[in-house]
Amino acid sequence: MSITRQSKPVDITEPYDAEWLRGKTIIITGGASGFGEAFFRKWAENGANVIIGDINDTRGKALVEEVRKQTGNPHLHYFHCDVTMWQSQVDLFHSALKVSPNGGIDHVVANAGVTDLHPTFETPQNLDAEEPPK
Ligand SMILES: NC(=O)c1ccc[n+]([C@@H]2O[C@H](COP(=O)([O-])OP(=O)(O)OC[C@H]3O[C@@H](n4cnc5c(N)ncnc54)[C@H](O)[C@@H]3O)[C@@H](O)[C@H]2O)c1
């Protein structure tokens, strides 16, 4: 049996307290630029452990180095990940677990967008399988 844990709807009339991010481990795909970069900078500043997976290695590595220096947060990482390839995503999750100081992954932001219909994309099947399906 699969268990779905879902948070309550966000009440946007409540003030936002960025402190809840401290110590959380967050993966952002496509985090080397654009929206993903902005999330990365903000959450790194607020003490989260943030891991970027992107295809732009030069930019991703430089960004992590810059923000580590700027924030003093050592728990920022870059790994190559091409979201159109299943194994590349699996590798990103395994790499993220290895560097996660809390031993887990709290949030995943599936930000890398691929606008073309990609030949390697498949519709997920059998979501209750022991191993995550492609
Ligand atoms: N910018 C907008 O107005 C807008 C509007 C609606 C939705 N979106 C969505 O928001 C997301 C981010 O948009 P953005 O404007 O910041 O994009 P962007 O092009 O500025 O950044 C995208 C990032 O994803 C990376 N990337 C591209 N292909 C990848 C792949 N196969 N695997 C891993 N990383 C990959 C790029 O290297 C880049 O760092 C996308 O999913 C986009 O479709 C953007």
Coordinates of C-alpha atoms and ligand atoms in Angstrom, one line a residue:
M1 CA 0.0 0.0 0.0
S2 CA 1.4 3.4 -0.8
I3 CA 1.2 6.3 1.7
T4 CA 0.8 9.8 0.5
R5 CA 1.7 12.5 3.0
Q6 CA 0.5 15.9 1.9
S7 CA 0.9 19.2 3.7
K8 CA -2.0 21.5 4.4
P9 CA -2.8 24.3 1.9
V10 CA -0.5 27.3 2.4
D11 CA -2.2 30.2 4.1
I12 CA -0.7 33.2 2.3
T13 CA -2.2 35.7 4.7
E14 CA 0.2 34.3 7.4
P15 CA 3.7 36.0 7.6
Y16 CA 6.4 33.9 6.0
D17 CA 9.1 32.7 8.4
A18 CA 12.2 31.6 6.5
E19 CA 13.6 30.0 9.6
W20 CA 11.8 26.8 8.9
L21 CA 14.3 26.3 6.0
R22 CA 17.2 26.0 8.3
G23 CA 18.7 22.5 8.2
K24 CA 16.3 21.2 5.5
T25 CA 17.8 19.3 2.6
I26 CA 16.5 20.5 -0.8
I27 CA 17.2 19.3 -4.3
I28 CA 16.6 21.7 -7.2
T29 CA 16.8 20.5 -10.7
G30 CA 17.7 23.2 -13.2
G31 CA 19.1 25.2 -10.4
A32 CA 22.1 26.7 -12.2
S33 CA 20.2 29.6 -13.6
G34 CA 16.8 31.3 -13.8
F35 CA 14.1 30.6 -11.2
G36 CA 16.2 27.7 -9.8
E37 CA 19.2 29.9 -9.2
A38 CA 17.0 32.4 -7.3
F39 CA 15.6 29.6 -5.1
F40 CA 19.1 28.3 -4.5
R41 CA 20.4 31.7 -3.4
K42 CA 17.5 32.5 -1.1
W43 CA 17.4 29.1 0.6
A44 CA 21.2 28.9 0.9
E45 CA 21.1 32.2 2.7
N46 CA 18.4 30.9 5.1
G47 CA 20.6 27.9 6.2
A48 CA 19.1 25.1 4.0
N49 CA 21.3 22.3 2.6
V50 CA 20.7 22.9 -1.1
I51 CA 21.8 20.6 -3.9
I52 CA 21.6 21.6 -7.6
G53 CA 21.2 19.1 -10.5
D54 CA 21.7 20.7 -13.9
I55 CA 23.3 20.1 -17.3
N56 CA 25.2 23.4 -17.1
D57 CA 28.2 22.2 -15.1
T58 CA 30.3 25.4 -15.5
R59 CA 27.6 27.7 -14.3
G60 CA 26.4 25.3 -11.6
K61 CA 29.8 24.8 -10.0
A62 CA 30.6 28.5 -10.2
L63 CA 27.3 29.4 -8.5
V64 CA 27.8 26.9 -5.7
E65 CA 31.3 28.2 -5.1
E66 CA 30.2 31.9 -5.1
V67 CA 27.2 31.3 -2.7
R68 CA 29.3 29.2 -0.3
K69 CA 31.7 32.0 0.0
Q70 CA 29.0 34.6 0.3
T71 CA 26.8 32.8 2.9
G72 CA 29.4 30.7 4.7
N73 CA 27.0 27.8 4.2
P74 CA 29.1 24.6 3.5
H75 CA 26.1 22.4 2.7
L76 CA 25.7 23.6 -0.9
H77 CA 26.4 21.2 -3.8
Y78 CA 26.3 20.8 -7.5
F79 CA 25.9 17.5 -9.4
H80 CA 25.5 17.0 -13.1
C81 CA 21.9 15.8 -13.8
D82 CA 20.0 15.6 -17.1
V83 CA 16.4 15.2 -16.2
T84 CA 15.5 13.6 -19.5
M85 CA 17.6 10.6 -18.4
W86 CA 16.2 8.3 -15.7
Q87 CA 19.6 7.1 -14.5
S88 CA 20.9 10.6 -14.3
Q89 CA 18.0 11.5 -11.9
V90 CA 18.6 8.4 -9.8
D91 CA 22.3 9.3 -9.5
L92 CA 21.4 12.8 -8.4
F93 CA 19.2 11.5 -5.6
H94 CA 21.9 9.1 -4.4
S95 CA 24.6 11.8 -4.6
A96 CA 22.3 14.1 -2.6
L97 CA 21.8 11.5 0.1
K98 CA 25.5 11.1 0.5
V99 CA 26.1 14.8 1.2
S100 CA 22.9 15.4 3.1
P101 CA 23.8 16.4 6.7
N102 CA 20.4 15.2 8.0
G103 CA 20.6 11.9 6.1
G104 CA 17.5 12.6 4.0
I105 CA 15.9 14.7 1.4
D106 CA 13.1 17.0 2.6
H107 CA 12.1 18.8 -0.5
V108 CA 12.5 18.4 -4.3
V109 CA 11.9 21.2 -6.7
A110 CA 11.4 19.7 -10.1
N111 CA 12.3 23.0 -11.8
A112 CA 14.2 21.9 -14.9
G113 CA 11.7 22.3 -17.7
V114 CA 11.9 20.4 -21.0
T115 CA 9.5 21.9 -23.4
D116 CA 10.0 19.4 -26.3
L117 CA 8.4 16.0 -26.1
H118 CA 11.5 14.0 -25.3
P119 CA 11.9 10.4 -26.7
T120 CA 13.2 9.1 -23.4
F121 CA 10.3 10.2 -21.3
E122 CA 7.9 7.5 -20.2
T123 CA 4.5 7.5 -18.4
P124 CA 5.2 6.1 -14.9
Q125 CA 3.8 2.6 -14.3
N126 CA 3.3 0.6 -11.1
L127 CA 4.0 3.3 -8.6
D128 CA 3.8 0.8 -5.7
A129 CA 6.8 -1.2 -6.9
E130 CA 9.7 -1.9 -4.5
E131 CA 12.1 0.1 -6.6
P132 CA 11.0 3.4 -8.1
P133 CA 9.8 2.8 -11.7
K134 CA 11.2 4.7 -14.6
Ligands
LIG1 N1 10.4 32.0 -17.1 C1 9.1 31.9 -17.2 O1 8.4 32.8 -17.6 C2 8.4 30.6 -16.9 C3 7.0 30.5 -16.9 C4 6.3 29.4 -16.6 C5 7.1 28.2 -16.3 N2 8.4 28.3 -16.3 C6 9.1 27.1 -15.9 O2 10.0 27.3 -14.8 C7 11.2 26.5 -14.9 C8 12.4 27.4 -14.8 O3 12.3 28.3 -15.9 P1 13.5 29.4 -16.1 O4 12.8 30.5 -16.8 O5 14.1 29.7 -14.8 O6 14.4 28.6 -17.1 P2 16.0 28.9 -17.4 O7 16.1 28.4 -18.9 O8 16.4 30.2 -17.1 O9 16.7 27.8 -16.5 C9 16.5 26.5 -16.7 C10 17.7 25.7 -16.0 O10 17.4 24.3 -16.3 C11 18.6 23.7 -16.8 N3 18.2 22.6 -17.7 C12 17.8 22.6 -19.0 N4 17.6 21.4 -19.4 C13 17.9 20.6 -18.4 C14 17.9 19.1 -18.3 N5 17.6 18.3 -19.3 N6 18.3 18.6 -17.1 C15 18.7 19.4 -16.1 N7 18.7 20.7 -16.1 C16 18.3 21.3 -17.3 C17 19.3 24.8 -17.6 O11 20.7 24.5 -17.7 C18 19.1 26.0 -16.6 O12 20.0 26.1 -15.6 C19 11.0 25.7 -16.2 O13 10.5 24.5 -15.9 C20 10.1 26.6 -17.0 O14 9.4 25.8 -18.0 C21 9.1 29.4 -16.6

